[in-house]
Short mmCIF file of C-alpha atoms in Angstrom, two decimals:
data_model
loop_
_atom_site.label_atom_id
_atom_site.label_comp_id
_atom_site.label_asym_id
_atom_site.label_seq_id
_atom_site.Cartn_x
_atom_site.Cartn_y
_atom_site.Cartn_z
CA UNK A 714 33.25 10.00 12.51
CA UNK A 715 29.56 10.00 11.87
CA UNK A 716 29.43 13.29 9.98
CA UNK A 717 32.27 12.16 7.74
CA UNK A 718 30.52 9.09 7.11
CA UNK A 719 27.44 11.21 5.78
CA UNK A 720 29.58 13.68 3.96
CA UNK A 721 30.72 10.78 1.82
CA UNK A 722 27.45 9.28 1.10
CA UNK A 723 26.17 12.73 0.25
CA UNK A 724 29.06 13.12 -2.32
CA UNK A 725 28.24 9.59 -3.31
CA UNK A 726 24.46 10.73 -4.15
CA UNK A 727 25.92 13.93 -6.08
CA UNK A 728 28.18 11.85 -8.18
CA UNK A 729 25.46 9.42 -8.74
CA UNK A 730 23.52 12.22 -10.08
CA UNK A 731 26.39 13.40 -12.70
CA UNK A 732 26.52 9.58 -13.66
CA UNK A 733 30.09 9.43 -12.41
CA UNK A 734 29.51 5.93 -11.15
CA UNK A 735 33.13 5.17 -10.05
CA UNK A 736 33.57 7.82 -7.91
CA UNK A 737 30.35 7.39 -6.40
CA UNK A 738 30.99 3.85 -5.66
CA UNK A 739 34.19 5.05 -4.00
CA UNK A 740 32.57 7.13 -1.60
CA UNK A 741 30.13 4.86 -0.71
CA UNK A 742 33.01 2.66 0.48
CA UNK A 743 34.80 5.23 2.14
CA UNK A 744 31.17 5.88 4.06
CA UNK A 745 30.46 2.09 4.84
CA UNK A 746 34.10 1.77 6.41
CA UNK A 747 33.58 4.73 8.47
CA UNK A 748 30.26 3.55 9.73
CA UNK A 749 29.06 0.30 8.80
CA UNK A 750 25.44 1.61 9.43
CA UNK A 751 25.35 3.92 6.84
CA UNK A 752 22.23 2.62 5.11
CA UNK A 753 22.27 5.54 2.20
CA UNK A 754 25.80 4.36 1.25
CA UNK A 755 24.41 0.91 0.84
CA UNK A 756 21.22 1.97 -1.06
CA UNK A 757 23.21 4.24 -3.39
CA UNK A 758 26.05 1.40 -4.17
CA UNK A 759 23.07 -0.99 -5.04
CA UNK A 760 21.70 1.56 -7.26
CA UNK A 761 24.66 1.98 -8.88
CA UNK A 762 25.43 -1.43 -9.45
CA UNK A 763 22.06 -1.93 -11.04
CA UNK A 764 22.64 0.40 -13.43
CA UNK A 765 25.83 -1.03 -14.36
CA UNK A 766 24.44 -4.17 -14.64
CA UNK A 767 21.50 -3.14 -17.08
CA UNK A 768 24.22 -1.37 -19.17
CA UNK A 769 26.54 -4.52 -19.47
CA UNK A 770 24.10 -7.11 -19.16
CA UNK A 771 25.78 -8.40 -16.18
CA UNK A 772 23.73 -10.68 -13.80
CA UNK A 773 26.69 -11.15 -11.25
CA UNK A 774 26.70 -7.14 -10.93
CA UNK A 775 22.71 -7.48 -10.57
CA UNK A 776 23.76 -10.20 -8.10
CA UNK A 777 25.64 -8.21 -5.81
CA UNK A 778 23.18 -5.41 -5.99
CA UNK A 779 20.50 -7.59 -4.89
CA UNK A 780 22.70 -8.57 -2.02
CA UNK A 781 23.21 -4.84 -0.97
CA UNK A 782 19.83 -4.59 -1.09
CA UNK A 783 18.97 -7.40 1.07
CA UNK A 784 21.39 -5.64 4.00
CA UNK A 785 18.91 -2.80 3.90
CA UNK A 786 15.90 -4.93 5.09
#
């Protein structure tokens, strides 16, 4: 299961690099469901949420990103 979680977080990063944020977010969710300690997935998801918040001036989205960052600390 650990390897599958890594697969999803790696693919999420690839989707993020091509600005396919919805696909990236979905893969982050899959990775986190498989392994709740996959911090890379949390980091990628928070980065995606920051991008979305900046594009849409969405404070609630930015707040959610901060919550994920806090989980990484």
